[in-house]
């Protein structure tokens, strides 16, 4: 740390992104909040990032949900489970205008997805309808994609996917209702189709629960000629034990 940075740190000490506790670096979690953040590491499902029991045998590992309903993408990664401090950060980005949380969140996502971010894939965020964008002031998935692009050195195409209609909020909907809710809700911008078949794509979203939103995005991208798609989300909602 340079002298001027050291002096500023004394005058204006860094704080945890979730609480008032001091941290050594900006955009970091204090030890207490870190312990409450369910980072997804170790033996994980290769398709959605959910934790698996036991050890990997070096082959593609898949959770029960992805075995029952195979995903239309190649690989899926998530920074943390949608619970504890992970859920808190995710919701603050989505609903509380906490754009200051986007850079550290993107850094954690880039670490979780480092294998699918190789070779500079094109990052495509999940779109939101323009009416929701006016209300929220930004699309959290697009902002996360832009921040990940800076961290990982990947190009970002925020307007590749477009929302055709307002979908119902997924809370309190079962898996079947979520898939029906998303069907026909997106399209690919016709001006962006030419490059899709030539590039490795990574869809970026804030939360994956059933996978309905990502599935619909993959469907329209495949129909537009895309062949290699992976998914990277901030939080993975895990089934209750």
PDB file of C-alpha atoms in Angstrom:
ATOM      1  CA  UNK A   1       0.000   0.000   0.000  1.00  0.00           C
ATOM      2  CA  UNK A   2       1.350   3.415  -0.989  1.00  0.00           C
ATOM      3  CA  UNK A   3       1.877   6.080   1.739  1.00  0.00           C
ATOM      4  CA  UNK A   4      -1.039   8.212   0.551  1.00  0.00           C
ATOM      5  CA  UNK A   5      -3.322   5.159   0.448  1.00  0.00           C
ATOM      6  CA  UNK A   6      -2.165   4.189   3.932  1.00  0.00           C
ATOM      7  CA  UNK A   7      -2.947   7.677   5.227  1.00  0.00           C
ATOM      8  CA  UNK A   8      -6.398   7.680   3.609  1.00  0.00           C
ATOM      9  CA  UNK A   9      -7.107   4.256   5.096  1.00  0.00           C
ATOM     10  CA  UNK A  10      -6.384   5.656   8.555  1.00  0.00           C
ATOM     11  CA  UNK A  11      -8.650   8.675   8.018  1.00  0.00           C
ATOM     12  CA  UNK A  12     -11.335   6.785   6.107  1.00  0.00           C
ATOM     13  CA  UNK A  13     -11.048   3.109   7.092  1.00  0.00           C
ATOM     14  CA  UNK A  14     -12.597   0.541   4.784  1.00  0.00           C
ATOM     15  CA  UNK A  15     -15.864  -0.968   5.948  1.00  0.00           C
ATOM     16  CA  UNK A  16     -17.450  -4.351   5.363  1.00  0.00           C
ATOM     17  CA  UNK A  17     -19.903  -4.271   2.441  1.00  0.00           C
ATOM     18  CA  UNK A  18     -22.645  -5.540   4.761  1.00  0.00           C
ATOM     19  CA  UNK A  19     -21.972  -3.984   8.151  1.00  0.00           C
ATOM     20  CA  UNK A  20     -19.951  -1.217   9.839  1.00  0.00           C
ATOM     21  CA  UNK A  21     -16.990  -3.418  10.760  1.00  0.00           C
ATOM     22  CA  UNK A  22     -13.610  -2.269   9.457  1.00  0.00           C
ATOM     23  CA  UNK A  23     -11.812  -4.297   6.794  1.00  0.00           C
ATOM     24  CA  UNK A  24      -8.304  -4.151   5.360  1.00  0.00           C
ATOM     25  CA  UNK A  25      -9.561  -3.735   1.786  1.00  0.00           C
ATOM     26  CA  UNK A  26     -12.427  -1.953   0.092  1.00  0.00           C
ATOM     27  CA  UNK A  27     -15.293  -4.113  -1.128  1.00  0.00           C
ATOM     28  CA  UNK A  28     -14.548  -6.886   1.336  1.00  0.00           C
ATOM     29  CA  UNK A  29     -16.499  -8.773   3.976  1.00  0.00           C
ATOM     30  CA  UNK A  30     -15.558  -8.742   7.643  1.00  0.00           C
ATOM     31  CA  UNK A  31     -14.804 -12.155   9.221  1.00  0.00           C
ATOM     32  CA  UNK A  32     -18.291 -12.335  10.754  1.00  0.00           C
ATOM     33  CA  UNK A  33     -20.154 -11.619   7.490  1.00  0.00           C
ATOM     34  CA  UNK A  34     -17.753 -13.858   5.571  1.00  0.00           C
ATOM     35  CA  UNK A  35     -18.714 -16.745   7.844  1.00  0.00           C
ATOM     36  CA  UNK A  36     -22.389 -16.090   7.073  1.00  0.00           C
ATOM     37  CA  UNK A  37     -21.842 -16.071   3.301  1.00  0.00           C
ATOM     38  CA  UNK A  38     -22.409 -19.561   1.804  1.00  0.00           C
ATOM     39  CA  UNK A  39     -19.785 -19.530  -0.951  1.00  0.00           C
ATOM     40  CA  UNK A  40     -20.124 -22.528  -3.283  1.00  0.00           C
ATOM     41  CA  UNK A  41     -16.822 -24.391  -3.403  1.00  0.00           C
ATOM     42  CA  UNK A  42     -15.524 -27.917  -3.563  1.00  0.00           C
ATOM     43  CA  UNK A  43     -17.515 -30.706  -5.217  1.00  0.00           C
ATOM     44  CA  UNK A  44     -20.211 -28.958  -7.269  1.00  0.00           C
ATOM     45  CA  UNK A  45     -22.737 -29.826  -9.958  1.00  0.00           C
ATOM     46  CA  UNK A  46     -21.150 -29.011 -13.291  1.00  0.00           C
ATOM     47  CA  UNK A  47     -24.469 -27.836 -14.723  1.00  0.00           C
ATOM     48  CA  UNK A  48     -25.769 -25.482 -12.026  1.00  0.00           C
ATOM     49  CA  UNK A  49     -23.103 -25.067  -9.344  1.00  0.00           C
ATOM     50  CA  UNK A  50     -25.063 -26.748  -6.544  1.00  0.00           C
ATOM     51  CA  UNK A  51     -22.953 -28.601  -3.927  1.00  0.00           C
ATOM     52  CA  UNK A  52     -22.683 -32.375  -4.218  1.00  0.00           C
ATOM     53  CA  UNK A  53     -22.016 -35.005  -1.593  1.00  0.00           C
ATOM     54  CA  UNK A  54     -18.714 -36.890  -1.711  1.00  0.00           C
ATOM     55  CA  UNK A  55     -15.717 -36.258  -3.916  1.00  0.00           C
ATOM     56  CA  UNK A  56     -15.468 -35.743  -7.650  1.00  0.00           C
ATOM     57  CA  UNK A  57     -14.192 -38.612  -9.793  1.00  0.00           C
ATOM     58  CA  UNK A  58     -12.866 -36.174 -12.370  1.00  0.00           C
ATOM     59  CA  UNK A  59     -15.834 -36.573 -14.709  1.00  0.00           C
ATOM     60  CA  UNK A  60     -18.818 -34.300 -15.225  1.00  0.00           C
ATOM     61  CA  UNK A  61     -20.828 -34.335 -11.999  1.00  0.00           C
ATOM     62  CA  UNK A  62     -24.539 -33.589 -11.983  1.00  0.00           C
ATOM     63  CA  UNK A  63     -27.032 -32.961  -9.180  1.00  0.00           C
ATOM     64  CA  UNK A  64     -30.406 -34.712  -8.970  1.00  0.00           C
ATOM     65  CA  UNK A  65     -32.281 -31.662 -10.292  1.00  0.00           C
ATOM     66  CA  UNK A  66     -30.096 -31.450 -13.392  1.00  0.00           C
ATOM     67  CA  UNK A  67     -30.342 -35.204 -13.947  1.00  0.00           C
ATOM     68  CA  UNK A  68     -34.138 -35.021 -13.780  1.00  0.00           C
ATOM     69  CA  UNK A  69     -34.258 -31.962 -16.048  1.00  0.00           C
ATOM     70  CA  UNK A  70     -31.102 -31.736 -18.206  1.00  0.00           C
ATOM     71  CA  UNK A  71     -29.997 -28.169 -18.800  1.00  0.00           C
ATOM     72  CA  UNK A  72     -29.768 -26.684 -22.311  1.00  0.00           C
ATOM     73  CA  UNK A  73     -26.412 -25.089 -21.480  1.00  0.00           C
ATOM     74  CA  UNK A  74     -22.963 -26.629 -21.170  1.00  0.00           C
ATOM     75  CA  UNK A  75     -21.787 -25.497 -17.724  1.00  0.00           C
ATOM     76  CA  UNK A  76     -23.259 -23.485 -14.874  1.00  0.00           C
ATOM     77  CA  UNK A  77     -21.480 -21.691 -12.032  1.00  0.00           C
ATOM     78  CA  UNK A  78     -22.623 -19.647  -9.011  1.00  0.00           C
ATOM     79  CA  UNK A  79     -20.715 -17.580  -6.462  1.00  0.00           C
ATOM     80  CA  UNK A  80     -22.825 -18.566  -3.463  1.00  0.00           C
ATOM     81  CA  UNK A  81     -26.059 -20.129  -2.269  1.00  0.00           C
ATOM     82  CA  UNK A  82     -29.122 -17.903  -2.049  1.00  0.00           C
ATOM     83  CA  UNK A  83     -29.184 -17.850   1.738  1.00  0.00           C
ATOM     84  CA  UNK A  84     -27.618 -16.008   4.660  1.00  0.00           C
ATOM     85  CA  UNK A  85     -25.428 -13.064   3.712  1.00  0.00           C
ATOM     86  CA  UNK A  86     -25.402 -14.281   0.099  1.00  0.00           C
ATOM     87  CA  UNK A  87     -29.150 -13.694  -0.137  1.00  0.00           C
ATOM     88  CA  UNK A  88     -28.830 -10.325   1.603  1.00  0.00           C
ATOM     89  CA  UNK A  89     -26.215  -9.020  -0.852  1.00  0.00           C
ATOM     90  CA  UNK A  90     -28.141 -10.332  -3.847  1.00  0.00           C
ATOM     91  CA  UNK A  91     -31.382  -8.648  -2.759  1.00  0.00           C
ATOM     92  CA  UNK A  92     -29.643  -5.364  -1.947  1.00  0.00           C
ATOM     93  CA  UNK A  93     -28.209  -5.254  -5.461  1.00  0.00           C
ATOM     94  CA  UNK A  94     -31.585  -6.106  -7.006  1.00  0.00           C
ATOM     95  CA  UNK A  95     -33.984  -4.012  -4.954  1.00  0.00           C
ATOM     96  CA  UNK A  96     -32.087  -1.538  -2.756  1.00  0.00           C
ATOM     97  CA  UNK A  97     -30.063   0.407  -5.317  1.00  0.00           C
ATOM     98  CA  UNK A  98     -26.783  -0.870  -3.840  1.00  0.00           C
ATOM     99  CA  UNK A  99     -24.699  -0.553  -6.994  1.00  0.00           C
ATOM    100  CA  UNK A 100     -21.608  -0.290  -4.767  1.00  0.00           C
ATOM    101  CA  UNK A 101     -22.006  -4.020  -4.147  1.00  0.00           C
ATOM    102  CA  UNK A 102     -21.739  -4.888  -7.843  1.00  0.00           C
ATOM    103  CA  UNK A 103     -17.902  -4.738  -8.194  1.00  0.00           C
ATOM    104  CA  UNK A 104     -17.194  -7.111  -5.267  1.00  0.00           C
ATOM    105  CA  UNK A 105     -20.063  -9.385  -6.338  1.00  0.00           C
ATOM    106  CA  UNK A 106     -18.661  -9.504  -9.877  1.00  0.00           C
ATOM    107  CA  UNK A 107     -15.232 -10.362  -8.498  1.00  0.00           C
ATOM    108  CA  UNK A 108     -16.691 -13.327  -6.583  1.00  0.00           C
ATOM    109  CA  UNK A 109     -18.616 -14.423  -9.684  1.00  0.00           C
ATOM    110  CA  UNK A 110     -15.478 -14.230 -11.817  1.00  0.00           C
ATOM    111  CA  UNK A 111     -13.662 -16.458  -9.335  1.00  0.00           C
ATOM    112  CA  UNK A 112     -16.507 -18.983  -9.313  1.00  0.00           C
ATOM    113  CA  UNK A 113     -16.681 -18.998 -13.120  1.00  0.00           C
ATOM    114  CA  UNK A 114     -13.002 -18.777 -13.975  1.00  0.00           C
ATOM    115  CA  UNK A 115     -13.123 -21.988 -16.051  1.00  0.00           C
ATOM    116  CA  UNK A 116     -16.047 -20.831 -18.216  1.00  0.00           C
ATOM    117  CA  UNK A 117     -14.576 -17.333 -18.596  1.00  0.00           C
ATOM    118  CA  UNK A 118     -11.483 -18.612 -20.391  1.00  0.00           C
ATOM    119  CA  UNK A 119     -10.943 -17.624 -24.030  1.00  0.00           C
ATOM    120  CA  UNK A 120     -12.837 -14.339 -23.607  1.00  0.00           C
ATOM    121  CA  UNK A 121     -16.427 -15.515 -24.104  1.00  0.00           C
ATOM    122  CA  UNK A 122     -19.181 -13.020 -24.932  1.00  0.00           C
ATOM    123  CA  UNK A 123     -21.120 -12.133 -21.767  1.00  0.00           C
ATOM    124  CA  UNK A 124     -24.879 -11.810 -22.298  1.00  0.00           C
ATOM    125  CA  UNK A 125     -27.006 -10.623 -19.363  1.00  0.00           C
ATOM    126  CA  UNK A 126     -30.573 -11.759 -18.810  1.00  0.00           C
ATOM    127  CA  UNK A 127     -32.800  -8.814 -19.814  1.00  0.00           C
ATOM    128  CA  UNK A 128     -35.576  -7.178 -17.828  1.00  0.00           C
ATOM    129  CA  UNK A 129     -38.631  -5.459 -19.285  1.00  0.00           C
ATOM    130  CA  UNK A 130     -38.284  -1.729 -19.850  1.00  0.00           C
ATOM    131  CA  UNK A 131     -41.014  -0.986 -17.310  1.00  0.00           C
ATOM    132  CA  UNK A 132     -39.062  -2.764 -14.574  1.00  0.00           C
ATOM    133  CA  UNK A 133     -35.870  -1.076 -15.676  1.00  0.00           C
ATOM    134  CA  UNK A 134     -37.514   2.330 -15.197  1.00  0.00           C
ATOM    135  CA  UNK A 135     -38.660   1.322 -11.718  1.00  0.00           C
ATOM    136  CA  UNK A 136     -35.298  -0.177 -10.633  1.00  0.00           C
ATOM    137  CA  UNK A 137     -33.198   2.332 -12.645  1.00  0.00           C
ATOM    138  CA  UNK A 138     -30.882  -0.415 -13.915  1.00  0.00           C
ATOM    139  CA  UNK A 139     -30.743  -4.073 -14.896  1.00  0.00           C
ATOM    140  CA  UNK A 140     -28.715  -5.775 -12.161  1.00  0.00           C
ATOM    141  CA  UNK A 141     -27.715  -8.638 -14.483  1.00  0.00           C
ATOM    142  CA  UNK A 142     -26.368  -6.209 -17.077  1.00  0.00           C
ATOM    143  CA  UNK A 143     -24.391  -4.305 -14.443  1.00  0.00           C
ATOM    144  CA  UNK A 144     -22.947  -7.557 -13.090  1.00  0.00           C
ATOM    145  CA  UNK A 145     -21.989  -8.626 -16.629  1.00  0.00           C
ATOM    146  CA  UNK A 146     -20.220  -5.314 -17.276  1.00  0.00           C
ATOM    147  CA  UNK A 147     -18.287  -5.598 -14.012  1.00  0.00           C
ATOM    148  CA  UNK A 148     -17.340  -9.221 -14.720  1.00  0.00           C
ATOM    149  CA  UNK A 149     -16.173  -8.168 -18.174  1.00  0.00           C
ATOM    150  CA  UNK A 150     -13.762  -5.690 -16.594  1.00  0.00           C
ATOM    151  CA  UNK A 151     -12.449  -8.256 -14.122  1.00  0.00           C
ATOM    152  CA  UNK A 152     -12.098 -11.147 -16.589  1.00  0.00           C
ATOM    153  CA  UNK A 153     -11.338  -9.201 -19.754  1.00  0.00           C
ATOM    154  CA  UNK A 154     -14.437 -10.436 -21.577  1.00  0.00           C
ATOM    155  CA  UNK A 155     -16.613  -8.515 -24.055  1.00  0.00           C
ATOM    156  CA  UNK A 156     -20.190  -7.763 -22.994  1.00  0.00           C
ATOM    157  CA  UNK A 157     -23.282  -7.593 -25.229  1.00  0.00           C
ATOM    158  CA  UNK A 158     -25.993  -6.193 -22.935  1.00  0.00           C
ATOM    159  CA  UNK A 159     -28.699  -5.772 -25.610  1.00  0.00           C
ATOM    160  CA  UNK A 160     -28.436  -9.166 -27.302  1.00  0.00           C
ATOM    161  CA  UNK A 161     -31.522 -10.465 -25.489  1.00  0.00           C
ATOM    162  CA  UNK A 162     -34.703  -8.405 -25.297  1.00  0.00           C
ATOM    163  CA  UNK A 163     -37.751  -8.794 -23.040  1.00  0.00           C
ATOM    164  CA  UNK A 164     -41.018  -8.977 -24.953  1.00  0.00           C
ATOM    165  CA  UNK A 165     -43.381  -8.767 -21.994  1.00  0.00           C
ATOM    166  CA  UNK A 166     -43.544  -8.368 -18.246  1.00  0.00           C
ATOM    167  CA  UNK A 167     -43.406 -11.763 -16.558  1.00  0.00           C
ATOM    168  CA  UNK A 168     -44.921 -12.673 -13.219  1.00  0.00           C
ATOM    169  CA  UNK A 169     -42.681 -12.568 -10.156  1.00  0.00           C
ATOM    170  CA  UNK A 170     -41.423 -16.117  -9.600  1.00  0.00           C
ATOM    171  CA  UNK A 171     -41.836 -16.099  -5.856  1.00  0.00           C
ATOM    172  CA  UNK A 172     -44.586 -18.557  -4.833  1.00  0.00           C
ATOM    173  CA  UNK A 173     -44.645 -20.157  -8.305  1.00  0.00           C
ATOM    174  CA  UNK A 174     -43.754 -23.834  -8.673  1.00  0.00           C
ATOM    175  CA  UNK A 175     -41.224 -25.019 -11.266  1.00  0.00           C
ATOM    176  CA  UNK A 176     -43.845 -25.734 -13.937  1.00  0.00           C
ATOM    177  CA  UNK A 177     -45.414 -22.312 -13.500  1.00  0.00           C
ATOM    178  CA  UNK A 178     -42.010 -20.647 -13.727  1.00  0.00           C
ATOM    179  CA  UNK A 179     -41.204 -22.354 -17.023  1.00  0.00           C
ATOM    180  CA  UNK A 180     -44.628 -21.447 -18.434  1.00  0.00           C
ATOM    181  CA  UNK A 181     -44.154 -17.878 -17.219  1.00  0.00           C
ATOM    182  CA  UNK A 182     -40.880 -17.484 -19.128  1.00  0.00           C
ATOM    183  CA  UNK A 183     -41.896 -19.201 -22.372  1.00  0.00           C
ATOM    184  CA  UNK A 184     -41.994 -16.673 -25.191  1.00  0.00           C
ATOM    185  CA  UNK A 185     -40.822 -13.823 -22.981  1.00  0.00           C
ATOM    186  CA  UNK A 186     -37.536 -13.097 -24.797  1.00  0.00           C
ATOM    187  CA  UNK A 187     -36.098 -12.656 -28.238  1.00  0.00           C
ATOM    188  CA  UNK A 188     -32.661 -12.098 -29.762  1.00  0.00           C
ATOM    189  CA  UNK A 189     -31.999  -8.700 -31.323  1.00  0.00           C
ATOM    190  CA  UNK A 190     -31.827  -9.446 -35.047  1.00  0.00           C
ATOM    191  CA  UNK A 191     -28.774  -7.213 -35.449  1.00  0.00           C
ATOM    192  CA  UNK A 192     -26.805  -9.392 -33.004  1.00  0.00           C
ATOM    193  CA  UNK A 193     -27.443 -12.809 -34.591  1.00  0.00           C
ATOM    194  CA  UNK A 194     -24.461 -12.917 -36.937  1.00  0.00           C
ATOM    195  CA  UNK A 195     -21.815 -13.376 -34.238  1.00  0.00           C
ATOM    196  CA  UNK A 196     -23.658 -15.889 -32.039  1.00  0.00           C
ATOM    197  CA  UNK A 197     -22.660 -19.074 -33.872  1.00  0.00           C
ATOM    198  CA  UNK A 198     -19.003 -18.075 -33.845  1.00  0.00           C
ATOM    199  CA  UNK A 199     -18.631 -17.221 -30.160  1.00  0.00           C
ATOM    200  CA  UNK A 200     -18.617 -18.970 -26.838  1.00  0.00           C
ATOM    201  CA  UNK A 201     -21.403 -17.346 -24.800  1.00  0.00           C
ATOM    202  CA  UNK A 202     -21.894 -16.950 -21.060  1.00  0.00           C
ATOM    203  CA  UNK A 203     -25.321 -15.941 -19.774  1.00  0.00           C
ATOM    204  CA  UNK A 204     -25.177 -13.753 -16.654  1.00  0.00           C
ATOM    205  CA  UNK A 205     -27.983 -13.468 -14.082  1.00  0.00           C
ATOM    206  CA  UNK A 206     -28.356 -12.666 -10.396  1.00  0.00           C
ATOM    207  CA  UNK A 207     -30.233 -15.767  -9.163  1.00  0.00           C
ATOM    208  CA  UNK A 208     -30.931 -19.273 -10.456  1.00  0.00           C
ATOM    209  CA  UNK A 209     -33.761 -21.219  -8.830  1.00  0.00           C
ATOM    210  CA  UNK A 210     -35.531 -23.622 -11.186  1.00  0.00           C
ATOM    211  CA  UNK A 211     -33.484 -22.496 -14.170  1.00  0.00           C
ATOM    212  CA  UNK A 212     -36.590 -21.428 -16.135  1.00  0.00           C
ATOM    213  CA  UNK A 213     -35.254 -17.989 -17.065  1.00  0.00           C
ATOM    214  CA  UNK A 214     -31.869 -19.287 -18.197  1.00  0.00           C
ATOM    215  CA  UNK A 215     -33.569 -22.111 -20.116  1.00  0.00           C
ATOM    216  CA  UNK A 216     -35.720 -19.673 -22.102  1.00  0.00           C
ATOM    217  CA  UNK A 217     -32.684 -17.506 -22.821  1.00  0.00           C
ATOM    218  CA  UNK A 218     -30.799 -20.559 -24.098  1.00  0.00           C
ATOM    219  CA  UNK A 219     -33.766 -21.589 -26.235  1.00  0.00           C
ATOM    220  CA  UNK A 220     -33.899 -18.316 -28.156  1.00  0.00           C
ATOM    221  CA  UNK A 221     -30.110 -18.102 -28.430  1.00  0.00           C
ATOM    222  CA  UNK A 222     -29.910 -21.638 -29.836  1.00  0.00           C
ATOM    223  CA  UNK A 223     -32.702 -20.789 -32.276  1.00  0.00           C
ATOM    224  CA  UNK A 224     -30.613 -17.794 -33.382  1.00  0.00           C
ATOM    225  CA  UNK A 225     -27.615 -20.018 -34.095  1.00  0.00           C
ATOM    226  CA  UNK A 226     -25.695 -20.114 -30.798  1.00  0.00           C
ATOM    227  CA  UNK A 227     -23.974 -23.427 -30.093  1.00  0.00           C
ATOM    228  CA  UNK A 228     -21.806 -23.005 -26.991  1.00  0.00           C
ATOM    229  CA  UNK A 229     -23.568 -21.497 -23.974  1.00  0.00           C
ATOM    230  CA  UNK A 230     -22.646 -21.567 -20.284  1.00  0.00           C
ATOM    231  CA  UNK A 231     -24.277 -19.764 -17.352  1.00  0.00           C
ATOM    232  CA  UNK A 232     -22.859 -17.696 -14.493  1.00  0.00           C
ATOM    233  CA  UNK A 233     -25.075 -16.452 -11.645  1.00  0.00           C
ATOM    234  CA  UNK A 234     -24.422 -14.650  -8.409  1.00  0.00           C
ATOM    235  CA  UNK A 235     -26.628 -16.895  -6.274  1.00  0.00           C
ATOM    236  CA  UNK A 236     -27.977 -20.445  -6.615  1.00  0.00           C
ATOM    237  CA  UNK A 237     -31.207 -21.134  -4.730  1.00  0.00           C
ATOM    238  CA  UNK A 238     -30.810 -24.618  -3.287  1.00  0.00           C
ATOM    239  CA  UNK A 239     -33.616 -27.052  -2.486  1.00  0.00           C
ATOM    240  CA  UNK A 240     -34.598 -27.178   1.151  1.00  0.00           C
ATOM    241  CA  UNK A 241     -33.251 -30.284   2.931  1.00  0.00           C
TER     242      UNK A 241
END
